[in-house]
Amino acid sequence: MKTAIAVNAATGKMGQQIIDEAIDHTAIDLTAAFCRSAHPFYNKTVRRSSNTSYSNDIDKGLSESQVVIDFSLPSVTVALLERAVLAKTPLLIGTTGFTEQQLTLIDSASQVIPILLAPNTSIGVNATLSLLSKAASLIGKESNIEIIESHHKNKLDAPSGTAIKMGNVIADTLGLDFSERSVYDRSETNTPRSESEIGVSVVRAGSIVGEHKVLFALENEIISIEHKAQNRKCFAEGAVKAAIWLAKQNSGLYSMKDFID
Ligand SMILES: NC(=O)c1ccc[n+]([C@@H]2O[C@H](COP(=O)([O-])OP(=O)(O)OC[C@H]3O[C@@H](n4cnc5c(N)ncnc54)[C@H](OP(=O)(O)O)[C@@H]3O)[C@@H](O)[C@H]2O)c1
């Protein structure tokens, strides 16, 4: 049986990629594509012979869907969250850049509906997280650890949700608190780095889709673990597969790891 999927912010870069992925997928029925009424796509049929039109009737779209995928802005996700709870529609969140307060709202909503919160939906990045945990357990204590992430010039949040996730995975493995160990700016300190800090550097340039490199620097050698997204399809593929899985779960807060494992 096909899974009925709604796509929020369907006109965005990721929204469009999800639409492409969903339309081509034999196990998916694209039941709704939400966009703002001011957008030129509004009321137009979603491409390639789909029967679905772009709409902003979110309540109707959610009630007809088994899961909704959201890659938008934190404030837009939070507005959708309320409607998804009312409609009891599972929600896959790919949006990044949430405040602690917004994360608390997501956590509360997950008591009512299944929510998958994924700062990165690519299967490759999630495999990279496992490699990072392994590297941290082998050599993390003796290494100077640095995370370097690069994205396109229009990305709003920094550092990326993926860089923060990588930092948390490494810190958790080492029994550290990433928020206490992370260092984003050394311009004022004028001191050598401390052993247990985790440096995070951000590049914003051109049309870079998403690159993350983590250095484990020892005295005489460096291990570098790197993931480069070649295009947005890797995020859409993972999101759509995870959404099919999420539609069948009970209420709760899930990560990509729960889906992959
Ligand atoms: N989890 C992952 O693997 C992953 C991968 C890539 C990106 N992301 C994250 O996904 C999010 C979106 O990225 P993107 O590159 O697709 O961004 P984008 O191209 O800028 O798309 C943003 C979307 O949000 C919509 N939007 C903006 N303000 C709105 C409002 N007030 N009400 C309703 N809709 C609104 C836009 O609508 P209009 O078209 O009308 O402007 C557009 O559809 C970001 O947080 C990004 O970091 C996550």
CSV table of C-alpha atoms and ligand atoms in Angstrom, one decimal:
chain,number,residue,atom,x,y,z
A,1,MET,CA,0.0,0.0,0.0
A,2,LYS,CA,1.2,3.5,-0.8
A,3,THR,CA,2.0,6.1,1.9
A,4,ALA,CA,0.2,9.4,1.5
A,5,ILE,CA,2.7,12.2,1.9
A,6,ALA,CA,2.3,16.0,2.3
A,7,VAL,CA,5.2,18.3,1.6
A,8,ASN,CA,5.4,21.6,3.5
A,9,ALA,CA,7.3,24.6,2.0
A,10,ALA,CA,7.1,22.7,-1.3
A,11,THR,CA,8.5,25.6,-3.3
A,12,GLY,CA,11.8,25.7,-1.5
A,13,LYS,CA,15.0,24.2,-2.7
A,14,MET,CA,14.5,21.1,-0.5
A,15,GLY,CA,10.7,21.2,-1.0
A,16,GLN,CA,11.2,20.9,-4.8
A,17,GLN,CA,13.7,18.1,-4.4
A,18,ILE,CA,11.3,16.2,-2.1
A,19,ILE,CA,8.5,16.6,-4.6
A,20,ASP,CA,10.7,15.1,-7.4
A,21,GLU,CA,11.6,12.2,-5.1
A,22,ALA,CA,8.0,11.6,-4.0
A,23,ILE,CA,6.5,11.7,-7.5
A,24,ASP,CA,9.0,9.2,-8.8
A,25,HIS,CA,8.5,6.8,-5.8
A,26,THR,CA,6.3,3.8,-6.4
A,27,ALA,CA,5.4,3.5,-2.7
A,28,ILE,CA,4.3,7.1,-2.3
A,29,ASP,CA,1.1,9.0,-3.1
A,30,LEU,CA,1.8,12.8,-3.0
A,31,THR,CA,-1.4,14.1,-1.4
A,32,ALA,CA,-0.5,17.7,-0.7
A,33,ALA,CA,2.1,20.3,-1.5
A,34,PHE,CA,1.9,23.4,0.7
A,35,CYS,CA,3.1,26.9,-0.4
A,36,ARG,CA,2.3,30.5,0.3
A,37,SER,CA,-0.6,32.0,-1.7
A,38,ALA,CA,1.7,34.7,-3.0
A,39,HIS,CA,3.9,32.2,-4.7
A,40,PRO,CA,3.6,31.8,-8.5
A,41,PHE,CA,3.1,28.0,-8.1
A,42,TYR,CA,0.0,28.5,-5.9
A,43,ASN,CA,-3.0,26.6,-7.3
A,44,LYS,CA,-0.9,25.2,-10.1
A,45,THR,CA,-0.7,21.4,-10.6
A,46,VAL,CA,2.4,19.8,-9.2
A,47,ARG,CA,4.5,18.7,-12.2
A,48,ARG,CA,4.7,15.5,-14.1
A,49,SER,CA,1.0,14.4,-14.3
A,50,SER,CA,0.3,14.5,-10.6
A,51,ASN,CA,-3.3,15.2,-9.5
A,52,THR,CA,-2.0,17.3,-6.7
A,53,SER,CA,-2.0,21.2,-6.8
A,54,TYR,CA,0.1,23.5,-4.7
A,55,SER,CA,-2.2,24.8,-1.9
A,56,ASN,CA,-2.2,26.6,1.5
A,57,ASP,CA,-5.1,24.5,2.9
A,58,ILE,CA,-2.9,22.9,5.4
A,59,ASP,CA,-5.6,21.4,7.6
A,60,LYS,CA,-7.2,19.6,4.6
A,61,GLY,CA,-3.9,18.5,3.3
A,62,LEU,CA,-2.8,17.1,6.7
A,63,SER,CA,-6.1,15.3,7.2
A,64,GLU,CA,-5.6,13.5,3.8
A,65,SER,CA,-1.9,12.5,4.5
A,66,GLN,CA,-0.2,9.9,6.7
A,67,VAL,CA,2.9,11.9,7.1
A,68,VAL,CA,4.2,15.5,6.4
A,69,ILE,CA,7.7,16.4,5.4
A,70,ASP,CA,9.0,19.9,6.4
A,71,PHE,CA,12.1,21.7,5.2
A,72,SER,CA,11.4,25.4,5.9
A,73,LEU,CA,12.2,27.9,8.6
A,74,PRO,CA,12.0,27.3,12.4
A,75,SER,CA,9.0,29.7,12.8
A,76,VAL,CA,7.2,28.0,9.8
A,77,THR,CA,7.9,24.5,11.3
A,78,VAL,CA,6.5,25.6,14.7
A,79,ALA,CA,3.3,26.8,13.1
A,80,LEU,CA,3.0,23.5,11.2
A,81,LEU,CA,3.6,21.6,14.4
A,82,GLU,CA,0.4,22.9,16.0
A,83,ARG,CA,-1.7,21.9,13.0
A,84,ALA,CA,0.0,18.4,12.7
A,85,VAL,CA,-0.8,17.8,16.4
A,86,LEU,CA,-4.5,18.7,15.8
A,87,ALA,CA,-4.6,16.5,12.7
A,88,LYS,CA,-2.6,13.8,14.4
A,89,THR,CA,-0.3,13.6,11.3
A,90,PRO,CA,3.3,12.4,11.8
A,91,LEU,CA,5.9,15.0,11.0
A,92,LEU,CA,9.4,14.7,9.6
A,93,ILE,CA,11.4,17.9,10.3
A,94,GLY,CA,14.4,18.6,8.2
A,95,THR,CA,14.5,22.3,9.1
A,96,THR,CA,17.5,23.4,11.1
A,97,GLY,CA,18.3,26.3,13.4
A,98,PHE,CA,15.8,25.8,16.2
A,99,THR,CA,16.1,27.7,19.6
A,100,GLU,CA,16.0,25.7,22.8
A,101,GLN,CA,12.4,26.9,23.3
A,102,GLN,CA,11.3,25.7,19.9
A,103,LEU,CA,13.0,22.3,20.5
A,104,THR,CA,11.0,22.1,23.7
A,105,LEU,CA,7.7,22.6,21.7
A,106,ILE,CA,8.8,19.9,19.3
A,107,ASP,CA,9.5,17.6,22.2
A,108,SER,CA,6.1,18.2,23.8
A,109,ALA,CA,4.3,17.6,20.4
A,110,SER,CA,6.0,14.3,20.1
A,111,GLN,CA,4.0,13.0,23.1
A,112,VAL,CA,1.0,13.2,20.7
A,113,ILE,CA,2.4,12.4,17.2
A,114,PRO,CA,5.5,10.7,15.9
A,115,ILE,CA,8.1,13.3,15.0
A,116,LEU,CA,11.5,12.6,13.3
A,117,LEU,CA,13.9,15.5,13.9
A,118,ALA,CA,16.8,15.3,11.5
A,119,PRO,CA,19.3,18.1,10.9
A,120,ASN,CA,20.6,15.9,8.1
A,121,THR,CA,18.5,13.3,6.3
A,122,SER,CA,21.3,11.9,4.0
A,123,ILE,CA,22.0,8.2,4.7
A,124,GLY,CA,25.7,9.0,4.1
A,125,VAL,CA,25.9,11.7,6.8
A,126,ASN,CA,24.2,9.4,9.2
A,127,ALA,CA,26.8,6.7,8.4
A,128,THR,CA,29.5,9.4,9.0
A,129,LEU,CA,28.0,10.0,12.5
A,130,SER,CA,28.7,6.4,13.3
A,131,LEU,CA,32.3,6.7,12.0
A,132,LEU,CA,32.8,9.8,14.1
A,133,SER,CA,31.6,8.0,17.2
A,134,LYS,CA,34.0,5.2,16.4
A,135,ALA,CA,37.0,7.6,15.8
A,136,ALA,CA,36.2,9.5,19.0
A,137,SER,CA,36.1,6.3,21.1
A,138,LEU,CA,39.5,5.2,19.5
A,139,ILE,CA,41.5,8.4,19.6
A,140,GLY,CA,39.2,11.2,20.7
A,141,LYS,CA,40.8,11.8,24.1
A,142,GLU,CA,44.3,12.3,22.6
A,143,SER,CA,43.2,14.3,19.6
A,144,ASN,CA,42.6,18.0,18.9
A,145,ILE,CA,39.1,17.8,17.3
A,146,GLU,CA,38.0,20.4,14.8
A,147,ILE,CA,34.7,20.5,12.8
A,148,ILE,CA,34.7,22.5,9.5
A,149,GLU,CA,31.4,23.0,7.6
A,150,SER,CA,30.7,24.8,4.3
A,151,HIS,CA,27.4,25.7,2.8
A,152,HIS,CA,25.9,28.0,0.1
A,153,LYS,CA,25.8,31.8,0.6
A,154,ASN,CA,22.1,31.9,1.3
A,155,LYS,CA,22.0,29.5,4.3
A,156,LEU,CA,20.5,31.3,7.3
A,157,ASP,CA,21.7,29.3,10.4
A,158,ALA,CA,25.3,28.8,11.4
A,159,PRO,CA,26.9,26.5,12.3
A,160,SER,CA,24.8,23.9,10.5
A,161,GLY,CA,22.5,21.6,12.3
A,162,THR,CA,24.7,18.8,11.0
A,163,ALA,CA,27.9,20.3,12.5
A,164,ILE,CA,26.2,20.6,15.9
A,165,LYS,CA,24.9,17.0,15.6
A,166,MET,CA,28.5,15.8,14.8
A,167,GLY,CA,29.8,17.7,17.8
A,168,ASN,CA,27.2,16.2,20.1
A,169,VAL,CA,27.9,12.7,18.8
A,170,ILE,CA,31.7,13.1,19.4
A,171,ALA,CA,31.2,14.8,22.8
A,172,ASP,CA,28.6,12.1,24.0
A,173,THR,CA,31.1,9.4,23.1
A,174,LEU,CA,33.8,11.2,25.1
A,175,GLY,CA,31.4,11.8,28.1
A,176,LEU,CA,31.6,15.6,27.5
A,177,ASP,CA,29.0,18.3,27.0
A,178,PHE,CA,29.3,19.8,23.5
A,179,SER,CA,27.8,23.1,24.5
A,180,GLU,CA,30.5,23.6,27.1
A,181,ARG,CA,33.4,22.4,24.8
A,182,SER,CA,32.5,24.0,21.5
A,183,VAL,CA,34.5,27.0,20.4
A,184,TYR,CA,33.3,29.1,17.5
A,185,ASP,CA,35.4,32.2,17.7
A,186,ARG,CA,39.1,32.5,18.7
A,187,SER,CA,39.6,36.1,17.6
A,188,GLU,CA,39.5,37.5,21.1
A,189,THR,CA,41.2,34.8,23.2
A,190,ASN,CA,44.9,35.0,22.1
A,191,THR,CA,45.7,31.8,23.9
A,192,PRO,CA,46.6,28.2,22.7
A,193,ARG,CA,43.6,25.9,22.3
A,194,SER,CA,42.7,23.8,25.4
A,195,GLU,CA,43.0,20.0,24.9
A,196,SER,CA,39.3,19.2,25.3
A,197,GLU,CA,37.8,22.0,23.2
A,198,ILE,CA,36.0,21.2,19.9
A,199,GLY,CA,36.5,23.9,17.4
A,200,VAL,CA,33.8,24.7,14.8
A,201,SER,CA,34.5,26.7,11.7
A,202,VAL,CA,31.9,27.9,9.2
A,203,VAL,CA,32.3,28.7,5.5
A,204,ARG,CA,29.4,30.4,3.5
A,205,ALA,CA,30.1,30.7,-0.2
A,206,GLY,CA,28.6,30.3,-3.6
A,207,SER,CA,26.4,27.3,-4.1
A,208,ILE,CA,28.1,24.7,-1.9
A,209,VAL,CA,25.3,22.1,-1.1
A,210,GLY,CA,26.8,20.9,2.2
A,211,GLU,CA,30.3,19.8,3.3
A,212,HIS,CA,31.4,18.6,6.7
A,213,LYS,CA,35.0,17.7,7.7
A,214,VAL,CA,36.1,16.6,11.1
A,215,LEU,CA,39.8,16.5,12.0
A,216,PHE,CA,41.2,14.3,14.8
A,217,ALA,CA,44.7,15.8,15.0
A,218,LEU,CA,47.3,13.8,16.9
A,219,GLU,CA,50.9,15.0,17.5
A,220,ASN,CA,52.3,13.4,14.3
A,221,GLU,CA,49.3,12.5,12.2
A,222,ILE,CA,45.8,13.6,11.4
A,223,ILE,CA,42.7,11.6,10.7
A,224,SER,CA,40.1,13.4,8.6
A,225,ILE,CA,36.5,12.2,8.2
A,226,GLU,CA,34.6,14.1,5.5
A,227,HIS,CA,31.2,14.1,3.9
A,228,LYS,CA,30.4,16.1,0.8
A,229,ALA,CA,26.8,16.3,-0.6
A,230,GLN,CA,27.1,16.4,-4.4
A,231,ASN,CA,23.5,17.6,-4.7
A,232,ARG,CA,20.2,17.8,-2.6
A,233,LYS,CA,19.0,14.4,-3.9
A,234,CYS,CA,20.8,12.6,-1.1
A,235,PHE,CA,18.8,14.6,1.5
A,236,ALA,CA,15.5,14.0,-0.3
A,237,GLU,CA,16.1,10.3,-0.8
A,238,GLY,CA,16.7,9.8,3.0
A,239,ALA,CA,13.8,12.0,4.0
A,240,VAL,CA,11.3,10.2,1.8
A,241,LYS,CA,12.4,6.7,3.0
A,242,ALA,CA,12.4,7.9,6.6
A,243,ALA,CA,8.9,9.5,6.2
A,244,ILE,CA,7.5,6.1,5.0
A,245,TRP,CA,8.9,4.5,8.1
A,246,LEU,CA,7.7,7.4,10.4
A,247,ALA,CA,4.1,7.0,9.2
A,248,LYS,CA,4.0,3.6,10.9
A,249,GLN,CA,5.5,4.6,14.2
A,250,ASN,CA,3.8,5.5,17.5
A,251,SER,CA,4.0,8.9,19.0
A,252,GLY,CA,7.6,9.9,20.1
A,253,LEU,CA,10.6,11.8,19.1
A,254,TYR,CA,12.8,10.0,16.7
A,255,SER,CA,16.2,10.6,14.9
A,256,MET,CA,17.5,9.2,11.6
A,257,LYS,CA,19.5,6.7,13.7
A,258,ASP,CA,16.2,5.2,15.0
A,259,PHE,CA,15.1,4.8,11.3
A,260,ILE,CA,18.5,3.4,10.1
A,261,ASP,CA,19.1,1.0,13.0
B,1,LIG,N1,17.9,18.0,7.1
B,1,LIG,C1,18.6,18.1,6.0
B,1,LIG,O1,19.2,17.1,5.5
B,1,LIG,C2,18.6,19.4,5.3
B,1,LIG,C3,19.2,19.5,4.0
B,1,LIG,C4,19.2,20.7,3.4
B,1,LIG,C5,18.6,21.8,4.0
B,1,LIG,N2,18.0,21.7,5.3
B,1,LIG,C6,17.3,22.8,6.0
B,1,LIG,O2,16.0,22.9,5.4
B,1,LIG,C7,15.6,24.2,5.5
B,1,LIG,C8,15.1,24.7,4.1
B,1,LIG,O3,16.3,24.8,3.3
B,1,LIG,P1,16.1,25.2,1.7
B,1,LIG,O4,17.5,25.2,1.2
B,1,LIG,O5,15.1,24.3,1.1
B,1,LIG,O6,15.6,26.7,1.9
B,1,LIG,P2,14.8,27.6,0.9
B,1,LIG,O7,15.0,27.2,-0.5
B,1,LIG,O8,15.0,29.0,1.3
B,1,LIG,O9,13.2,27.2,1.2
B,1,LIG,C9,12.5,27.8,2.3
B,1,LIG,C10,11.0,27.5,2.1
B,1,LIG,O10,10.3,28.0,3.2
B,1,LIG,C11,9.2,28.8,2.7
B,1,LIG,N3,8.9,29.9,3.6
B,1,LIG,C12,9.7,30.9,4.0
B,1,LIG,N4,9.1,31.8,4.8
B,1,LIG,C13,7.8,31.3,4.9
B,1,LIG,C14,6.6,31.7,5.6
B,1,LIG,N5,6.7,32.8,6.4
B,1,LIG,N6,5.5,31.0,5.5
B,1,LIG,C15,5.5,29.9,4.8
B,1,LIG,N7,6.6,29.4,4.1
B,1,LIG,C16,7.7,30.1,4.2
B,1,LIG,C17,9.7,29.3,1.4
B,1,LIG,O11,8.6,29.8,0.6
B,1,LIG,P3,8.8,30.7,-0.7
B,1,LIG,O12,9.2,29.7,-1.8
B,1,LIG,O13,7.4,31.2,-0.9
B,1,LIG,O14,9.8,31.7,-0.4
B,1,LIG,C18,10.4,28.1,0.9
B,1,LIG,O15,9.5,27.2,0.3
B,1,LIG,C19,16.7,25.0,6.2
B,1,LIG,O16,16.5,25.0,7.6
B,1,LIG,C20,18.0,24.1,5.9
B,1,LIG,O17,19.0,24.3,6.8
B,1,LIG,C21,18.1,20.5,5.9
